PDB file of C-alpha atoms and ligand atoms in Angstrom:
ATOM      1  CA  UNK A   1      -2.855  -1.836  23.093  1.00 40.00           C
ATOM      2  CA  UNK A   2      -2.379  -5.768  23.181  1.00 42.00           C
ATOM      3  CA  UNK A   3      -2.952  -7.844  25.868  1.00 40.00           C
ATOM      4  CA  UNK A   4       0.869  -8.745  25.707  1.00 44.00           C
ATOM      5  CA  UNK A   5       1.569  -5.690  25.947  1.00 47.00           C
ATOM      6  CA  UNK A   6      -0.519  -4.222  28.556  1.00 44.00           C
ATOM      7  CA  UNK A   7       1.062  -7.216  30.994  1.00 41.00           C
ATOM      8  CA  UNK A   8       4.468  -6.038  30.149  1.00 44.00           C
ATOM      9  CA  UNK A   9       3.145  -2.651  31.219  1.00 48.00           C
ATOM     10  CA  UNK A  10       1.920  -3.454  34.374  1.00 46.00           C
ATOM     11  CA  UNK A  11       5.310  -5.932  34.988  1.00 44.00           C
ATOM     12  CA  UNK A  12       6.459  -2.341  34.991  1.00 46.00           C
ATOM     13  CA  UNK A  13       5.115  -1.482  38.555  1.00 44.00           C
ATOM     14  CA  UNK A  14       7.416  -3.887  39.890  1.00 42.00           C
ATOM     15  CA  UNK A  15      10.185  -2.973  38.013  1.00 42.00           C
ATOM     16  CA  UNK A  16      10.058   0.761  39.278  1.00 39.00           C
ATOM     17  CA  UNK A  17      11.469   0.646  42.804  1.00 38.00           C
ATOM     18  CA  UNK A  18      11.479   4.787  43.307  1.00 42.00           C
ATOM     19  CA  UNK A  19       8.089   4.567  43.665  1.00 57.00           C
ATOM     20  CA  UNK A  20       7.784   1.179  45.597  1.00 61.00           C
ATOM     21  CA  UNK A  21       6.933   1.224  48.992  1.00 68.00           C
ATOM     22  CA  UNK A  22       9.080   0.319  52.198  1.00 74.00           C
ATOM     23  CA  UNK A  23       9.936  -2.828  52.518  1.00 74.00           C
ATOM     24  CA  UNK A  24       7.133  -3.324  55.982  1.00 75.00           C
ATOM     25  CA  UNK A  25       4.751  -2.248  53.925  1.00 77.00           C
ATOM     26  CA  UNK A  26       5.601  -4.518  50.926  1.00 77.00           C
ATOM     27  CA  UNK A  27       5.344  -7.443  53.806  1.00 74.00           C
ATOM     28  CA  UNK A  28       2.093  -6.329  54.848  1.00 75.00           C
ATOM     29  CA  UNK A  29       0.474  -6.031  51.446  1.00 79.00           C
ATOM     30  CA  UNK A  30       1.556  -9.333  50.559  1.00 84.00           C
ATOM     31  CA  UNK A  31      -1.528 -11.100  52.348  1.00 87.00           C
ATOM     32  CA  UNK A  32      -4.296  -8.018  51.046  1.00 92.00           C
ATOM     33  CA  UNK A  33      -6.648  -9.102  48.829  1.00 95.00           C
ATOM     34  CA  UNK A  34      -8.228  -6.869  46.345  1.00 96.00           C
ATOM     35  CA  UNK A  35     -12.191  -7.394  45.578  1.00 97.00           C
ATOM     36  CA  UNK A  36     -13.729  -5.629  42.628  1.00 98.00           C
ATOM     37  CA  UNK A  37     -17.863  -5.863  43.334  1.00 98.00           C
ATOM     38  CA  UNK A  38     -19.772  -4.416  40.690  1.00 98.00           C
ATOM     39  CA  UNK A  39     -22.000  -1.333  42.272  1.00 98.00           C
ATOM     40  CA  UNK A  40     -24.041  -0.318  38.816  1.00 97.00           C
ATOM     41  CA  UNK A  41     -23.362  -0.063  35.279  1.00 97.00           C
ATOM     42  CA  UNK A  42     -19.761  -0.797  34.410  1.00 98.00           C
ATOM     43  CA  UNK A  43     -19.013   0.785  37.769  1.00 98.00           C
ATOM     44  CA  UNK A  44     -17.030  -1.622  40.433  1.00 98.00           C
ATOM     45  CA  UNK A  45     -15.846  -0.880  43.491  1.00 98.00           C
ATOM     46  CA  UNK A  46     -12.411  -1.737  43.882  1.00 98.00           C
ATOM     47  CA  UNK A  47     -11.170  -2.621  47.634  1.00 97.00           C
ATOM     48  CA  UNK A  48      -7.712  -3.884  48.740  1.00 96.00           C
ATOM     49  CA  UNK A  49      -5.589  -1.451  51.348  1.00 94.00           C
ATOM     50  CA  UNK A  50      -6.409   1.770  51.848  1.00 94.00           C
ATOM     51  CA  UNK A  51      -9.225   3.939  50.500  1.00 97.00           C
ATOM     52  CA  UNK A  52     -11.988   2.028  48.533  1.00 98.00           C
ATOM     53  CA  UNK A  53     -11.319   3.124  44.550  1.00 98.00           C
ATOM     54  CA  UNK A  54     -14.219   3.285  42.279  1.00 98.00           C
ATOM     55  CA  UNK A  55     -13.999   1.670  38.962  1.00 98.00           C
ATOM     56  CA  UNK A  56     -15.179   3.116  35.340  1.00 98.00           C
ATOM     57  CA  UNK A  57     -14.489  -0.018  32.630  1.00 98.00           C
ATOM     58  CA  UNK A  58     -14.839  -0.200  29.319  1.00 98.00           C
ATOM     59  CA  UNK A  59     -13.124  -0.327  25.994  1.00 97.00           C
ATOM     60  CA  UNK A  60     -12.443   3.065  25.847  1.00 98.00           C
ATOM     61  CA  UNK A  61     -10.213   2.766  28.629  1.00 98.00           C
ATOM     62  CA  UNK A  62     -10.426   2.927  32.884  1.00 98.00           C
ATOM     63  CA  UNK A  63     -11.034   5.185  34.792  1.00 98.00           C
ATOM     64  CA  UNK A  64     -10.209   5.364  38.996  1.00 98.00           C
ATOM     65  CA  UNK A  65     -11.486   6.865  41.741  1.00 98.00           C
ATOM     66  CA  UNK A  66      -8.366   7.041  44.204  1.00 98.00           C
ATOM     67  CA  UNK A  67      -5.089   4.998  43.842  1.00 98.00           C
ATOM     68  CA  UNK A  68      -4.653   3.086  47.033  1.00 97.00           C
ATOM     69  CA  UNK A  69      -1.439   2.546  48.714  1.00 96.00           C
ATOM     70  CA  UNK A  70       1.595   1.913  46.146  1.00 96.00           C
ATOM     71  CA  UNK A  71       2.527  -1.784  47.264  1.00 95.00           C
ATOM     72  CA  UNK A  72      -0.898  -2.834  46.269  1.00 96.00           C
ATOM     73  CA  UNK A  73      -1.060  -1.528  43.041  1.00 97.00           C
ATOM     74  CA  UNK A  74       0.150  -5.134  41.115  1.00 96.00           C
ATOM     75  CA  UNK A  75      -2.897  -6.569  42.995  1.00 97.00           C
ATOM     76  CA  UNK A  76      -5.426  -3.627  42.019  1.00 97.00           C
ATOM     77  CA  UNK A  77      -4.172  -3.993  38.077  1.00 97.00           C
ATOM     78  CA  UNK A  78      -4.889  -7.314  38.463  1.00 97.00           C
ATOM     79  CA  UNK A  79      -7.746  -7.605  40.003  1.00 98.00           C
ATOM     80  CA  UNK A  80      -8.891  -4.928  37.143  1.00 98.00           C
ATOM     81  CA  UNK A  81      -7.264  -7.250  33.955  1.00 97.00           C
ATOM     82  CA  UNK A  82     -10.105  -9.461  35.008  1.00 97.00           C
ATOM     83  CA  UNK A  83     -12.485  -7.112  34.586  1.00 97.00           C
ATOM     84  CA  UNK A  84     -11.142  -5.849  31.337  1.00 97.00           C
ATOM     85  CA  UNK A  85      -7.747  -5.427  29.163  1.00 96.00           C
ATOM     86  CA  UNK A  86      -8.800  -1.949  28.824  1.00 97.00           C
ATOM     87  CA  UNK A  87      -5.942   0.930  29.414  1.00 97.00           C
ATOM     88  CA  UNK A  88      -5.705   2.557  32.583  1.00 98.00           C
ATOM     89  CA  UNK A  89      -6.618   6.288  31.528  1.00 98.00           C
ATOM     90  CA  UNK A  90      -7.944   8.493  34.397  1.00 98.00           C
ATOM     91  CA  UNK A  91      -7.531   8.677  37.671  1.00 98.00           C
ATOM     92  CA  UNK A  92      -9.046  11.460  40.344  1.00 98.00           C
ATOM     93  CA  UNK A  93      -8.093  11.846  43.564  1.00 98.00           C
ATOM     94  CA  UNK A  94     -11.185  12.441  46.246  1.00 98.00           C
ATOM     95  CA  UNK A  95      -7.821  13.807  48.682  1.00 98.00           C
ATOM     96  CA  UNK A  96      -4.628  13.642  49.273  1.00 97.00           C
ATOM     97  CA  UNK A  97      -4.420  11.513  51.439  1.00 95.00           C
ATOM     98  CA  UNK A  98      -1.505   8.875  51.059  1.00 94.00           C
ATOM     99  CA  UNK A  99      -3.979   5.646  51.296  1.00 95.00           C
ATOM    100  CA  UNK A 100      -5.979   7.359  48.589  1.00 97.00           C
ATOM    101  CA  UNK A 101      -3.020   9.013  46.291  1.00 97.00           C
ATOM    102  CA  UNK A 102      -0.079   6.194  46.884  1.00 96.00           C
ATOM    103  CA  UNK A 103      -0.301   4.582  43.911  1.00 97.00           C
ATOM    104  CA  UNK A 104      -0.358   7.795  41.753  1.00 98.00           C
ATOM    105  CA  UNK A 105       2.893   7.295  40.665  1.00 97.00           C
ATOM    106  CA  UNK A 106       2.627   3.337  39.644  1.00 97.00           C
ATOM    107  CA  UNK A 107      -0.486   4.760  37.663  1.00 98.00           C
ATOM    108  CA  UNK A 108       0.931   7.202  36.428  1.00 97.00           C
ATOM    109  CA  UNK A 109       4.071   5.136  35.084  1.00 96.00           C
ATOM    110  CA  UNK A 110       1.247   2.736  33.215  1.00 96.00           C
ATOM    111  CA  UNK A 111       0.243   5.884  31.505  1.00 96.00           C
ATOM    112  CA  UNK A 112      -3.064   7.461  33.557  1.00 98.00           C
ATOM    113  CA  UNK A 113      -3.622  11.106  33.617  1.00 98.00           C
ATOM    114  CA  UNK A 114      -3.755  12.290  36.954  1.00 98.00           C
ATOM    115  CA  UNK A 115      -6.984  14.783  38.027  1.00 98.00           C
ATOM    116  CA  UNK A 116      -7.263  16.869  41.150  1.00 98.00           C
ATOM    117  CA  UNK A 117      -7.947  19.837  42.501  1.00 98.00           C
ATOM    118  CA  UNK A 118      -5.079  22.258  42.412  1.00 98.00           C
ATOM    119  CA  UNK A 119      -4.826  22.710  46.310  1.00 98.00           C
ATOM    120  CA  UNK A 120      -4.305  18.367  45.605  1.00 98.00           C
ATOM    121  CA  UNK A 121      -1.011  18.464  43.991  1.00 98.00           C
ATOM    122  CA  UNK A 122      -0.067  21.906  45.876  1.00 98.00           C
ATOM    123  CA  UNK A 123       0.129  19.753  48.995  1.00 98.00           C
ATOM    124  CA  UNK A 124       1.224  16.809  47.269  1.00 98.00           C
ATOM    125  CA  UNK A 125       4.267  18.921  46.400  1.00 97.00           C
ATOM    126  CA  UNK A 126       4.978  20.509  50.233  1.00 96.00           C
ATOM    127  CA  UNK A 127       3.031  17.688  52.457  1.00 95.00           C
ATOM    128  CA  UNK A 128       1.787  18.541  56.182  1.00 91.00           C
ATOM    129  CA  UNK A 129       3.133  17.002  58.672  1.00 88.00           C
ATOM    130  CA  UNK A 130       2.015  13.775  59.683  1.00 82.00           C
ATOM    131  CA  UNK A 131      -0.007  12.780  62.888  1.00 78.00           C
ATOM    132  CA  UNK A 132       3.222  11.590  63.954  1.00 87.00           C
ATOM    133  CA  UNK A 133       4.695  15.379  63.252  1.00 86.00           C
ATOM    134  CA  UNK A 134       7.014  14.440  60.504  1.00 90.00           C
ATOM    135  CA  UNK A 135       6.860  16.206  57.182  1.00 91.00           C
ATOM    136  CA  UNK A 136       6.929  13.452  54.238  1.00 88.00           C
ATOM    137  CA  UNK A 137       8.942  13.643  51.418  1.00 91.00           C
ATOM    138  CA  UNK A 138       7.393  16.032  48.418  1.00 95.00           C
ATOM    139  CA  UNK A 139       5.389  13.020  46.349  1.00 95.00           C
ATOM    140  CA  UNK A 140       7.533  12.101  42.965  1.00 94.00           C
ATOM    141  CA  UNK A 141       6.721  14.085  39.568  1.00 94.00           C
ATOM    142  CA  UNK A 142       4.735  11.094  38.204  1.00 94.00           C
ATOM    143  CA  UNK A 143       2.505  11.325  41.034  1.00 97.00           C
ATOM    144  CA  UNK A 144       0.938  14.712  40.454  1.00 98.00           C
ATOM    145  CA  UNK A 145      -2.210  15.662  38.626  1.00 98.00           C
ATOM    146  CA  UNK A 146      -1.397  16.891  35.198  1.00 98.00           C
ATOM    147  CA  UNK A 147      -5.183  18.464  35.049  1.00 98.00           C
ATOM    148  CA  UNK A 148      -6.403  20.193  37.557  1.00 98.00           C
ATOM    149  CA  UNK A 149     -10.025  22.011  37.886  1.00 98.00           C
ATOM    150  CA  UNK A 150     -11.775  24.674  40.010  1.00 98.00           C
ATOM    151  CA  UNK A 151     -15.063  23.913  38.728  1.00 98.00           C
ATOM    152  CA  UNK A 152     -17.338  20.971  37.764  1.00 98.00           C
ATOM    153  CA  UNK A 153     -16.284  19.053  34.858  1.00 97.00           C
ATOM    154  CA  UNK A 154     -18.150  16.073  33.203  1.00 98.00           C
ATOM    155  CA  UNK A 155     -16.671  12.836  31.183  1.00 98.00           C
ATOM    156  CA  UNK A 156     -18.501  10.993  28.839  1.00 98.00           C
ATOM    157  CA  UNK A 157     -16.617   7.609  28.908  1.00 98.00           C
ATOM    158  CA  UNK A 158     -17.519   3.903  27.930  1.00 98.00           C
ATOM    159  CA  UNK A 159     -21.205   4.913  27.331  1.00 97.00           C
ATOM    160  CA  UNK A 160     -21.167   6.727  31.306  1.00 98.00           C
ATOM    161  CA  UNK A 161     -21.889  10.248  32.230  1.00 98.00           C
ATOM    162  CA  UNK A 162     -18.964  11.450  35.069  1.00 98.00           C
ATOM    163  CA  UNK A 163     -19.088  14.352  36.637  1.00 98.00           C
ATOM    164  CA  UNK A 164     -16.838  15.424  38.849  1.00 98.00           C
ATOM    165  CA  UNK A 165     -17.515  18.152  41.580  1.00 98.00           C
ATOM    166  CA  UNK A 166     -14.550  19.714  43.018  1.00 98.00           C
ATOM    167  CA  UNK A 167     -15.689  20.371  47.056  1.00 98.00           C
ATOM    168  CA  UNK A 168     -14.985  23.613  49.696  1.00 98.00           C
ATOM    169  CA  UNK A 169     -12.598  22.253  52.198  1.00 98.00           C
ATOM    170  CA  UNK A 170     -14.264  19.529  54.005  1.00 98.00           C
ATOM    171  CA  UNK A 171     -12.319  16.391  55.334  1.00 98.00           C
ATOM    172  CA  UNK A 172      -9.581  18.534  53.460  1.00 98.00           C
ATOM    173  CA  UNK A 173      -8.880  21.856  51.412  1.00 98.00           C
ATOM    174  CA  UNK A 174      -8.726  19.323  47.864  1.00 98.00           C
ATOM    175  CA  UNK A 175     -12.074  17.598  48.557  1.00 98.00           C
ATOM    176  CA  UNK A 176     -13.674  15.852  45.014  1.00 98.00           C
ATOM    177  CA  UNK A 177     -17.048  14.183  44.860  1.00 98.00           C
ATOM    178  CA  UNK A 178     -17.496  11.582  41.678  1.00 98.00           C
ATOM    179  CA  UNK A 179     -20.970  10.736  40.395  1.00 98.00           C
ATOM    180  CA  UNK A 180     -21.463   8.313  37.866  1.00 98.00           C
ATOM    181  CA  UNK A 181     -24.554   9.355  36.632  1.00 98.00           C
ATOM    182  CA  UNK A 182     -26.078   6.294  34.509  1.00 98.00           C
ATOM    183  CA  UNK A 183     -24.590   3.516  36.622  1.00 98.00           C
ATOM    184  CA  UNK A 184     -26.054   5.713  39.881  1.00 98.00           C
ATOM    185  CA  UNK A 185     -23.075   5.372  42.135  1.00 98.00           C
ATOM    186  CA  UNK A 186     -21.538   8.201  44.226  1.00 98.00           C
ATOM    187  CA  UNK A 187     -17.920   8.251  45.254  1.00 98.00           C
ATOM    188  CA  UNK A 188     -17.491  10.420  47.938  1.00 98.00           C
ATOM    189  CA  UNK A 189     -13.739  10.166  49.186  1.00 98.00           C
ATOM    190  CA  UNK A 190     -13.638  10.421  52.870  1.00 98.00           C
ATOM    191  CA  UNK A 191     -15.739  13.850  53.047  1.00 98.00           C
ATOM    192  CA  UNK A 192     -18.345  11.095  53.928  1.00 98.00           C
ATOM    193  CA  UNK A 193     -17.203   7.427  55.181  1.00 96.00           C
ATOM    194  CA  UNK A 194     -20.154   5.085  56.610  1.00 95.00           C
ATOM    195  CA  UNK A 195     -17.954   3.945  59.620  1.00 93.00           C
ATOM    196  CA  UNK A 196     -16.874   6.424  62.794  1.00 94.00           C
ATOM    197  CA  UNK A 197     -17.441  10.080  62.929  1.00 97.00           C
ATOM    198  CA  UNK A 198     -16.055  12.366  59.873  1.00 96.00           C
ATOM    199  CA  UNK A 199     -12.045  13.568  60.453  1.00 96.00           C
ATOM    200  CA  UNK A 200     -12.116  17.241  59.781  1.00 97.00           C
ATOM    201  CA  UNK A 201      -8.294  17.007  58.844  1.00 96.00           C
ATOM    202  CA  UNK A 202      -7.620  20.787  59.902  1.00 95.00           C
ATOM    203  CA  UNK A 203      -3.691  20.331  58.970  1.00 94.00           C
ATOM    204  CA  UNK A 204      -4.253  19.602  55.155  1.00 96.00           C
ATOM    205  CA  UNK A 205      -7.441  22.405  55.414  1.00 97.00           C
ATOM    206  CA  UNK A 206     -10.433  20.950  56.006  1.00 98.00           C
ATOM    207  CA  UNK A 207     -13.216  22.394  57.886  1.00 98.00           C
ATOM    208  CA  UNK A 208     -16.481  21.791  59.651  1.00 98.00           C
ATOM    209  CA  UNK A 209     -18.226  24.252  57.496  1.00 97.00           C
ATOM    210  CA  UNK A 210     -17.121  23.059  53.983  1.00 98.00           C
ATOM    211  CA  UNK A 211     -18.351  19.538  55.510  1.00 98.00           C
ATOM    212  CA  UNK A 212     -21.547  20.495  55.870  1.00 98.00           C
ATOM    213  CA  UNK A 213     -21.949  21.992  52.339  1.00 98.00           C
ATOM    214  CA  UNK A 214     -20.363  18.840  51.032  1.00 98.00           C
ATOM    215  CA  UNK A 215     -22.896  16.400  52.866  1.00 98.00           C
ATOM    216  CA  UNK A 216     -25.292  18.898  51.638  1.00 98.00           C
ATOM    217  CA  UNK A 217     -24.054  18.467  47.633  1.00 98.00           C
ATOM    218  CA  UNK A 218     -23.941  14.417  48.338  1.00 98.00           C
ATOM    219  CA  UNK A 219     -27.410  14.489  49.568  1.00 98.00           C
ATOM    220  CA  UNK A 220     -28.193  16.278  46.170  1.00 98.00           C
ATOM    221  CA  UNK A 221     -26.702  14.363  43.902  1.00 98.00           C
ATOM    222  CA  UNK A 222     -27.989  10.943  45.179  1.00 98.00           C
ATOM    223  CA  UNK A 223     -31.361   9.731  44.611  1.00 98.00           C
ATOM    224  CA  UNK A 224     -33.191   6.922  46.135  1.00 98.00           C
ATOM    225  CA  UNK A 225     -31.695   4.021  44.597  1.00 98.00           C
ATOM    226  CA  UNK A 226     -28.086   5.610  44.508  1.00 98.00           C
ATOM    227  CA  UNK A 227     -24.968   3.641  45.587  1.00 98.00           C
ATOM    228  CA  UNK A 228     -23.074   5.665  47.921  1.00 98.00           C
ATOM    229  CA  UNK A 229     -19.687   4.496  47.865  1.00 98.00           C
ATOM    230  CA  UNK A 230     -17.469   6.167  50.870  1.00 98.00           C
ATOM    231  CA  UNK A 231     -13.708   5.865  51.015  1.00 97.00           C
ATOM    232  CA  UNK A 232     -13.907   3.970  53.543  1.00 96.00           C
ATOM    233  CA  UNK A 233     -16.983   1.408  55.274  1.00 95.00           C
ATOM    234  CA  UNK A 234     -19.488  -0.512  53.271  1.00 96.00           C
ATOM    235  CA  UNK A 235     -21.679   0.544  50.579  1.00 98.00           C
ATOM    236  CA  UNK A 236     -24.393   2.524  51.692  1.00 98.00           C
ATOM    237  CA  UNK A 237     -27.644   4.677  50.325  1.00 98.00           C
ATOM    238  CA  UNK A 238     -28.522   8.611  50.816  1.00 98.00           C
ATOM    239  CA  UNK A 239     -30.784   7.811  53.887  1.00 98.00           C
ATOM    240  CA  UNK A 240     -27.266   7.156  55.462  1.00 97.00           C
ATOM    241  CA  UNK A 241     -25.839  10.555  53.929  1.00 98.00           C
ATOM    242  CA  UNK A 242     -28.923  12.467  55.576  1.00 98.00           C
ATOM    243  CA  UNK A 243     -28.391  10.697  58.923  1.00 97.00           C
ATOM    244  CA  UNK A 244     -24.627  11.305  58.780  1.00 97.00           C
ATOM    245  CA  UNK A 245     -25.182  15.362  58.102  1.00 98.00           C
ATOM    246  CA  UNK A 246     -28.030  14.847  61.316  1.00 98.00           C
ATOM    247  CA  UNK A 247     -24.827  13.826  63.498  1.00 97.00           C
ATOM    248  CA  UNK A 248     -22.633  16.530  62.486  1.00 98.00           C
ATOM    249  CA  UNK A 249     -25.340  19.335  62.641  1.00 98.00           C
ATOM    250  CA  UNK A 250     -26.378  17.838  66.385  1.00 98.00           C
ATOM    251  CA  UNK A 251     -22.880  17.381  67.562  1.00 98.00           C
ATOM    252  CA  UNK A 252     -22.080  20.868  66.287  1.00 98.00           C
ATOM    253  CA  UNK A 253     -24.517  22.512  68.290  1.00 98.00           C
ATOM    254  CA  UNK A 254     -24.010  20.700  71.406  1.00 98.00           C
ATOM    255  CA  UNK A 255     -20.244  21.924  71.162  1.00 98.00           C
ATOM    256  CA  UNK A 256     -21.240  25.492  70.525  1.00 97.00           C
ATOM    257  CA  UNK A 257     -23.733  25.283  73.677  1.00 98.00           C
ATOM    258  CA  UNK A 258     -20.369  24.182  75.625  1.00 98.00           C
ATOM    259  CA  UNK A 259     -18.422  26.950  74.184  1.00 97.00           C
ATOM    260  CA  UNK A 260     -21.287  29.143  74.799  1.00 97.00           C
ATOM    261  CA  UNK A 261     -21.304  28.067  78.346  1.00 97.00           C
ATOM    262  CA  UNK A 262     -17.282  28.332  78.733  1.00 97.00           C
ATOM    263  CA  UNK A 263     -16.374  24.779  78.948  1.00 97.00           C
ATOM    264  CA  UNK A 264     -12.865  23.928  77.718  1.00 97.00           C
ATOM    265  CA  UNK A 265     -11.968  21.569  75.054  1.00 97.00           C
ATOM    266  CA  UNK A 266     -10.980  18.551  77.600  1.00 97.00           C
ATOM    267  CA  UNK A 267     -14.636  19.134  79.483  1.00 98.00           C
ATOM    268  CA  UNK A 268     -16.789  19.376  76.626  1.00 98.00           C
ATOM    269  CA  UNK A 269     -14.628  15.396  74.915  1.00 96.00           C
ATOM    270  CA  UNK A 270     -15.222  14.142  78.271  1.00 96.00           C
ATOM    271  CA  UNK A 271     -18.773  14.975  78.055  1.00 96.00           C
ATOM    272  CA  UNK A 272     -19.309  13.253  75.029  1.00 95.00           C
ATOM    273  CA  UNK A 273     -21.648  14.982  73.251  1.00 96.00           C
ATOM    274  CA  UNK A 274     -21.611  11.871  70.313  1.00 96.00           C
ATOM    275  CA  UNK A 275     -22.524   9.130  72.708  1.00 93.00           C
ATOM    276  CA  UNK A 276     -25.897   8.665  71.668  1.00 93.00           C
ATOM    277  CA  UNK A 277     -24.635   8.080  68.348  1.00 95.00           C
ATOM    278  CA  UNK A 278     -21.924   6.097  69.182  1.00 92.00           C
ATOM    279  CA  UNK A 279     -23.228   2.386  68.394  1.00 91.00           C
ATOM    280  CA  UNK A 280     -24.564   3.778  64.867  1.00 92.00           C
ATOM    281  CA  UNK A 281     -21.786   5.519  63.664  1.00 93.00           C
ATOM    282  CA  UNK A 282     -19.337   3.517  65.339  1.00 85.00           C
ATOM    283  CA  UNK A 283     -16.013   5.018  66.885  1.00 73.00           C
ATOM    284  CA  UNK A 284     -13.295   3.949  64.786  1.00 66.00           C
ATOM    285  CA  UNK A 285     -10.148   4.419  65.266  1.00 66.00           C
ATOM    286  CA  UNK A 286     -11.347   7.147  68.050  1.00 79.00           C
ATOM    287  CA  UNK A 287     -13.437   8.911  65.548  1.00 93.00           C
ATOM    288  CA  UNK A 288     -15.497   9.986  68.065  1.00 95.00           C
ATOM    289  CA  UNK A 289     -12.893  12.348  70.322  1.00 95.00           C
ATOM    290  CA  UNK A 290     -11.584  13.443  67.670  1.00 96.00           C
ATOM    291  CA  UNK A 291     -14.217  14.722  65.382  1.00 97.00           C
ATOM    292  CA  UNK A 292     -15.175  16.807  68.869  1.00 97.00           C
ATOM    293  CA  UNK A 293     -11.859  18.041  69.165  1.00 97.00           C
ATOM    294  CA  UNK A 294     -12.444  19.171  65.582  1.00 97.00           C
ATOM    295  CA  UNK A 295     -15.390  20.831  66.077  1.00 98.00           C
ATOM    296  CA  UNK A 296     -14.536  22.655  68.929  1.00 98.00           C
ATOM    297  CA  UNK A 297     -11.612  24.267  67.299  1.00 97.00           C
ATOM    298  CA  UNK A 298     -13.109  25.625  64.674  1.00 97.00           C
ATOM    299  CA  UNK A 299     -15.896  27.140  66.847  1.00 97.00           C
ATOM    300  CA  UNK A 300     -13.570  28.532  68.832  1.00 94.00           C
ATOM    301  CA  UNK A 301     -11.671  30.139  65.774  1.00 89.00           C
ATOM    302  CA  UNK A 302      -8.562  27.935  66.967  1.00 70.00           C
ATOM    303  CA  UNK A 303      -5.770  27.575  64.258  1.00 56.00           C
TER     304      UNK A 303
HETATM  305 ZN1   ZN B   1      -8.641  10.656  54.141  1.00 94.74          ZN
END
């Protein structure tokens, strides 16, 4: 493909207004500013609004991790055009999550194959309601993964070794890990973020158990000089994946001791059982509450 012609392509984004965003989210993307840092390899990190992407280049083509929100997807082709005039192949989603799966479509409509796990596009299709209660609308045809995989899978690409490792329901019930194996970077959606405590998002199917197994994969596939990219936080190492499972497995069983000892969901949050790990972890957005809440419903066998 050209250069010309790959700009005409990605004029196209703008040009497709069903898959544009609102017009208060246009506003609010217009002062984001996407970074590309490179983590290993030809392997970038890619951050602008939303969930961080992770970055493949080459001349056989690019490949994402995540797709952002849809208004910043001009900004995220750009800031990729500088990096090379390559094609925009591949993209997998870690979740569906909208800051993560957004900019499917605008992808998609510059010609990317979309890859998820099937229970991905199922809820892609029929969304759960939102924290606010409402039920989006079902995500547009160009959106949805066109392969879809049950089982590990590898790509050889641009002279890189991908594998990617479909999850049990962690932060979600479509959970994907990516490791790029020669550049030595993990991309681990947000089944593992390095800021606040994990969201076990028991609408869309994740669970506290899956989480566990997933930390447990992570801590696997990294080595000691791994990047660990996280959807979202900074750039961190597997000493901070082992200390991140150490939180969950302590906070678990402090929860179970309270259900053990009869203690009702609103005594055992107000008895924070995290705050030791507060500072560390950090409680974003509330993380902290809420990941107890989590917990303590799916001890409790709560739907
Ligand atoms: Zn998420």
């Amino acid at each position: 493909m050209s250069f010309r012609r790959l700009l005409a392509t990605a004029a196209l984004v703008a040009a497709v207004p069903v898959f544009a965003a609102s017009a208060a989210a246009q506003q609010a993307a217009q002062d984001v500013q996407v970074t590309t840092t490179r983590l290993g390899g030809n392997v970038y990190a890619v951050d602008g609004q939303g969930g961080r992407i992770t970055a493949l280049v080459g001349t056989e083509g690019i490949f994402l991790v995540d797709a952002q929100f849809p208004q910043v997807t001009e900004k995220i082709v750009a800031a990729l055009r500088a990096l090379s005039p390559a094609p925009i192949r591949l993209v997998v989603n870690t979740h569906v999550h909208g800051d993560h799966t957004g900019g499917n479509a605008n992808f998609g409509a510059l010609g990317a194959t979309i890859m998820a796990q099937p229970n991905l596009r199922a809820r892609l299709l029929k969304p759960s309601p939102g924290a606010n209660g409402q039920v989006p609308p079902p995500a547009p045809a160009a959106a949805l993964p066109t392969i879809t995989y049950t089982e590990p899978l590898t790509i050889q690409m641009n002279g890189e070794e991908v594998r990617i490792v479909p999850l049990p329901p962690s932060h979600t019930d479509g959970d994907t890990v990516v490791k790029f194996v020669t550049a030595d970077v993990l991309s681990t959606g947000d089944v593992f973020r390095s800021v606040g405590f994990p969201n076990i998002d028991r609408t869309n199917g994740g669970t506290l158990a899956g989480l566990l197994q997933s930390l447990d994969t992570f801590i696997t596939l990294a080595g000691p000089n791994t990047k660990v990219a996280p959807g979202h936080g900074a750039v961190t190492n597997r000493e901070a994946l082992v200390f991140h499972r150490q939180v969950v497995v302590t906070v678990r069983d402090r929860v179970a001791a309270a259900i053990a000892q009869g203690r009702s969901v609103e005594e055992v949050v107000a008895s924070k059982p995290t705050a030791d790990f507060d500072e560390r972890v950090g409680n974003a957005m509330a993380s902290a509450d809420r990941f107890v809440q989590q917990v303590y419903a799916e001890l409790r066998g709560a739907r």
